Coordinates of C-alpha atoms (C1' of nucleotides) in Angstrom, one line a residue:
Chain A
M38 CA -13.4 132.3 20.7
D39 CA -16.3 132.0 18.3
D40 CA -17.6 128.7 17.3
R41 CA -17.0 127.1 13.9
L42 CA -20.5 127.4 12.5
S43 CA -20.6 131.1 13.3
K44 CA -17.4 131.6 11.4
V45 CA -18.6 129.7 8.4
F46 CA -21.9 131.6 8.2
A47 CA -20.1 134.9 8.7
A48 CA -17.6 134.0 6.1
L49 CA -20.3 133.4 3.5
A50 CA -22.3 136.5 4.5
D51 CA -20.0 138.6 2.3
P52 CA -20.7 138.5 -1.5
T53 CA -17.1 138.8 -2.5
R54 CA -16.2 135.8 -0.3
R55 CA -19.1 133.7 -1.7
D56 CA -17.8 134.5 -5.2
L57 CA -14.3 133.4 -4.2
V58 CA -15.8 130.1 -3.0
A59 CA -17.8 129.8 -6.1
R60 CA -14.7 130.2 -8.2
L61 CA -12.7 127.8 -6.2
T62 CA -15.2 125.1 -6.9
R63 CA -13.9 125.3 -10.4
A64 CA -10.2 125.4 -9.9
D65 CA -7.6 126.1 -7.3
A66 CA -6.0 129.5 -7.8
T67 CA -3.3 131.9 -6.4
V68 CA -4.1 134.9 -4.4
G69 CA -3.2 137.2 -7.3
E70 CA -5.4 135.3 -9.8
L71 CA -8.3 135.4 -7.3
A72 CA -7.8 139.1 -6.7
E73 CA -7.8 140.1 -10.4
P74 CA -11.5 140.5 -11.1
Y75 CA -12.4 142.6 -8.2
P76 CA -12.1 146.4 -7.9
I77 CA -10.3 146.2 -4.6
S78 CA -6.7 145.8 -3.5
V79 CA -4.8 142.5 -3.3
Q80 CA -4.4 143.1 0.4
A81 CA -8.2 143.2 0.7
V82 CA -8.6 139.9 -1.1
S83 CA -5.8 138.4 1.1
K84 CA -7.9 139.4 4.1
H85 CA -11.0 137.8 2.7
L86 CA -9.0 134.6 2.1
K87 CA -7.9 134.7 5.7
V88 CA -11.5 134.8 6.9
L89 CA -12.3 131.9 4.7
E90 CA -9.2 130.1 6.0
D91 CA -10.1 130.8 9.7
A92 CA -13.5 129.3 8.9
G93 CA -12.0 126.2 7.5
L94 CA -13.5 126.7 4.1
V95 CA -10.1 127.1 2.4
T96 CA -6.5 126.1 2.7
K97 CA -3.3 127.6 1.3
A98 CA -0.4 125.6 0.0
R99 CA 3.1 127.1 -0.7
Q100 CA 4.6 126.9 -4.1
A101 CA 7.5 129.4 -4.5
Q102 CA 6.2 132.9 -3.8
R103 CA 2.7 131.7 -4.7
R104 CA 0.0 130.4 -2.3
P105 CA -2.4 128.3 -4.3
V106 CA -5.7 128.4 -2.5
H107 CA -7.8 125.2 -2.3
L108 CA -11.4 124.8 -1.3
E109 CA -12.2 122.4 1.6
A110 CA -15.6 121.3 0.5
E111 CA -16.3 119.2 3.6
V112 CA -17.3 122.3 5.5
F113 CA -20.4 122.5 3.4
D114 CA -21.5 119.4 5.3
L115 CA -21.4 121.3 8.6
M116 CA -23.8 123.9 7.3
T117 CA -26.0 121.3 5.6
A118 CA -26.2 119.4 8.8
W119 CA -27.3 122.4 10.8
I120 CA -29.8 123.5 8.2
E121 CA -31.3 120.1 7.6
R122 CA -31.6 119.5 11.3
Y123 CA -33.9 122.4 11.9
R124 CA -35.7 122.2 8.6
R125 CA -36.7 118.6 9.5
Q126 CA -37.7 119.8 13.0
A127 CA -39.8 122.5 11.5
E128 CA -41.4 120.2 9.1
E129 CA -42.2 117.7 11.8
R130 CA -43.7 120.4 13.8
Y131 CA -45.9 121.5 10.9
S132 CA -47.0 118.0 10.4
R133 CA -48.0 117.8 14.1
L134 CA -49.8 121.0 13.7
D135 CA -51.6 119.7 10.7
A136 CA -52.6 116.6 12.6
V137 CA -53.9 118.8 15.5
L138 CA -55.8 121.1 13.2
A139 CA -57.3 118.0 11.4
D140 CA -58.3 116.6 14.8
L141 CA -59.8 119.9 15.9
N142 CA -61.7 120.1 12.7
A143 CA -63.0 116.5 13.1
T144 CA -64.2 117.2 16.6
D145 CA -65.6 120.6 15.5
N146 CA -63.6 122.8 17.9
P147 CA -62.7 126.4 17.0
T148 CA -58.9 127.0 16.7
E149 CA -57.6 129.9 18.7
G150 CA -54.3 131.6 19.7
I151 CA -50.8 130.4 18.9
A152 CA -49.2 127.0 19.6
S153 CA -48.0 126.9 23.2
Chain B
M876 CA -29.1 147.2 -0.6
D877 CA -27.6 143.9 0.4
D878 CA -28.7 140.8 -1.3
R879 CA -31.0 138.2 0.3
L880 CA -28.5 135.5 0.7
S881 CA -26.0 137.7 2.5
K882 CA -28.7 138.8 4.9
V883 CA -29.6 135.1 5.6
F884 CA -26.0 134.0 6.2
A885 CA -25.2 137.2 8.3
A886 CA -28.4 136.5 10.4
L887 CA -27.3 133.0 11.1
A888 CA -23.7 134.0 11.9
D889 CA -24.8 135.0 15.4
P890 CA -25.3 132.1 17.9
T891 CA -28.2 133.8 19.7
R892 CA -30.0 134.2 16.5
R893 CA -29.3 130.6 15.5
D894 CA -30.7 129.6 18.9
L895 CA -33.8 131.7 18.3
V896 CA -34.3 129.9 15.0
A897 CA -33.8 126.6 16.7
R898 CA -36.4 127.3 19.3
L899 CA -38.9 128.6 16.7
T900 CA -38.8 125.3 14.8
R901 CA -40.5 123.9 17.9
A902 CA -43.1 126.5 18.4
D903 CA -44.1 130.1 17.6
A904 CA -43.5 132.4 20.6
T905 CA -43.7 136.0 21.6
V906 CA -40.8 138.4 21.9
G907 CA -41.0 138.2 25.7
E908 CA -41.0 134.5 25.7
L909 CA -38.1 134.3 23.3
A910 CA -36.1 136.8 25.3
E911 CA -36.5 135.1 28.7
P912 CA -33.6 132.6 28.6
Y913 CA -30.9 135.0 27.4
P914 CA -28.8 137.3 29.8
I915 CA -29.5 140.3 27.6
S916 CA -32.3 142.9 27.4
V917 CA -35.6 142.4 25.7
Q918 CA -34.6 145.3 23.4
A919 CA -31.5 143.4 22.2
V920 CA -33.6 140.4 21.5
S921 CA -36.0 142.6 19.6
K922 CA -33.2 143.8 17.5
H923 CA -32.0 140.2 16.8
L924 CA -35.6 139.4 15.7
K925 CA -35.5 142.4 13.4
V926 CA -32.4 141.1 11.7
L927 CA -34.1 137.7 11.3
E928 CA -37.1 139.4 9.9
D929 CA -35.1 141.5 7.4
A930 CA -33.5 138.3 6.2
G931 CA -37.0 136.7 5.7
L932 CA -36.4 134.0 8.3
V933 CA -39.2 135.1 10.5
T934 CA -42.5 136.9 10.4
K935 CA -44.3 138.7 13.3
A936 CA -48.1 138.6 13.7
R937 CA -49.9 141.1 15.9
Q938 CA -52.2 139.8 18.6
A939 CA -53.1 142.5 21.1
Q940 CA -49.8 143.9 22.6
R941 CA -48.0 140.7 21.7
R942 CA -46.2 139.8 18.5
P943 CA -46.1 136.1 18.0
V944 CA -43.0 135.2 16.0
H945 CA -43.2 132.6 13.3
L946 CA -40.4 130.8 11.5
E947 CA -40.5 130.9 7.7
A948 CA -38.8 127.6 7.0
E949 CA -38.7 128.2 3.2
V950 CA -35.6 130.4 3.4
F951 CA -33.7 127.2 4.4
D952 CA -34.2 126.2 0.7
L953 CA -32.3 129.3 -0.5
M954 CA -29.3 128.4 1.6
T955 CA -29.5 124.7 0.7
A956 CA -29.7 125.7 -3.0
W957 CA -26.6 127.8 -2.8
I958 CA -24.6 125.2 -0.8
E959 CA -25.6 122.2 -2.9
R960 CA -24.9 124.1 -6.1
Y961 CA -21.3 124.6 -5.3
R962 CA -20.9 121.4 -3.4
R963 CA -22.0 119.6 -6.6
Q964 CA -19.6 121.7 -8.7
A965 CA -16.7 120.9 -6.4
E966 CA -17.5 117.2 -6.5
E967 CA -17.7 117.2 -10.3
R968 CA -14.4 119.0 -10.4
Y969 CA -12.8 116.5 -8.1
S970 CA -14.2 113.7 -10.3
R971 CA -12.6 115.4 -13.3
L972 CA -9.4 115.7 -11.5
D973 CA -9.4 112.1 -10.5
A974 CA -9.9 111.2 -14.1
V975 CA -7.1 113.4 -15.2
L976 CA -4.8 111.9 -12.6
A977 CA -5.8 108.5 -13.6
D978 CA -5.0 109.3 -17.2
L979 CA -1.7 110.9 -16.3
N980 CA -0.8 107.8 -14.3
A981 CA -1.8 105.5 -17.2
T982 CA 0.5 107.4 -19.6
D983 CA 3.3 107.7 -17.0
N984 CA 3.6 111.5 -16.9
P985 CA 4.6 113.3 -13.7
T986 CA 2.0 115.6 -12.2
E987 CA 3.0 119.2 -11.7
G988 CA 1.7 122.6 -10.6
I989 CA -2.0 123.4 -9.9
A990 CA -5.0 123.1 -12.1
S991 CA -5.1 126.0 -14.5
Chain C
dT206 C1' 23.9 138.4 -6.1
dC207 C1' 20.2 141.1 -6.7
dA208 C1' 16.0 142.8 -8.8
dA209 C1' 11.3 141.5 -9.6
dT210 C1' 7.3 139.1 -8.1
dC211 C1' 3.8 137.4 -4.9
dA212 C1' 1.7 137.8 -0.7
dT213 C1' 1.3 139.4 4.1
dC214 C1' 1.8 142.6 8.0
dA215 C1' 0.8 147.2 10.2
dA216 C1' -1.6 151.4 10.9
dC217 C1' -5.3 153.7 9.9
dC218 C1' -10.4 155.0 8.8
dA219 C1' -15.5 155.0 8.4
dA220 C1' -19.4 152.1 8.8
dA221 C1' -21.9 148.3 10.9
dC222 C1' -22.8 145.5 14.9
dG223 C1' -24.3 144.0 19.5
dG224 C1' -25.2 145.7 23.5
dT225 C1' -27.0 149.3 26.9
dT226 C1' -30.6 152.8 29.1
dG227 C1' -34.6 155.6 28.7
dA228 C1' -38.9 157.2 26.5
dC229 C1' -42.9 156.0 24.3
dA230 C1' -46.7 153.7 21.6
dA231 C1' -50.4 150.4 21.6
dC232 C1' -53.5 147.6 23.6
dG233 C1' -56.6 145.1 27.1
dC234 C1' -58.8 145.2 31.4
dA235 C1' -60.4 146.7 36.0
Chain D
dT907 C1' -60.6 156.4 32.2
dG908 C1' -56.3 155.2 33.4
dC909 C1' -52.9 151.7 34.6
dG910 C1' -50.1 147.6 33.6
dT911 C1' -48.1 144.8 30.0
dT912 C1' -45.6 144.2 25.7
dG913 C1' -42.7 145.7 22.3
dT914 C1' -40.2 149.2 19.6
dC915 C1' -37.6 153.5 18.8
dA916 C1' -33.7 156.6 19.8
dA917 C1' -29.3 157.8 21.3
dC918 C1' -25.3 156.2 22.8
dC919 C1' -20.9 153.2 23.4
dG920 C1' -17.1 150.0 22.4
dT921 C1' -15.7 146.4 19.1
dT922 C1' -15.5 144.3 14.7
dT923 C1' -15.3 144.6 9.7
dG924 C1' -14.0 145.8 5.1
dG925 C1' -11.4 148.8 2.9
dT926 C1' -7.1 151.8 2.1
dT927 C1' -1.8 152.8 1.7
dG928 C1' 2.9 151.8 2.7
dA929 C1' 6.5 148.7 4.3
dT930 C1' 8.4 144.1 4.7
dG931 C1' 9.2 139.1 3.9
dA932 C1' 10.2 135.2 1.0
dT933 C1' 11.5 133.2 -3.1
dT934 C1' 12.8 132.7 -7.9
dG935 C1' 15.2 133.8 -12.2
dA936 C1' 18.6 136.3 -14.8

DNA sequence: TCAATCATCAACCAAACGGTTGACAACGCA
DNA sequence: TGCGTTGTCAACCGTTTGGTTGATGATTGA
């Protein structure tokens, strides 16, 4: 029972899957169309799409025998939220550190060791 | 020879490693300090840190026996760049689709099939 | 109806992953 | 000098992953 964010990051850790996502930003496509450019079997691509689907990055519709695949771009927000949260935290910390260093410098104390 | 982005996403796919990153946004810390809260061995945490290091998310300094670990927040930019690029592409596409649908609607044609 | 098409399921395989324990390297300090 | 502390290396183990091939399901079109 892995959490959502783990699945999303894991899904995008594979270059083929990142490429699938990239192509799906341009247009929906069937499994066969998506598989065509890669030197691997259709089954392998189908598995990749399942991983993307489980991560919520993609949905499949049914249209006769075909399964048009559609990108669910909202998931990007989940990642962006995580990244930006900690980026901001890190930046705040560096600002604080800068302030401390400036203060130390002003009062002429030597710096030492790492931040506690 | 895996590419950088793959390593970064793979590194962040593990909840323990995401937590390590989260904690490192607050302060640098030694391997031992970082390992303390988790129910796994120090060696396992050391391995996690190696993965983060290989992905460029983290660097280790040497200070006596200790190895203070430091977050390299710039890597966030790499992910953000990738995500935002395709998010933007997807949004542009949806705008185009909206335009097409509006046009079809205006000329009273039925919609059919998926975008080519 | 029935063959062709599109996609998935199932079984299998090798490699990678996340964890373990045990040994050892490097360093500071008493 | 030598001992305690901190961290990594090495070997191992079970599970997951990314691929394969072969069979099967589902649906359309002739």
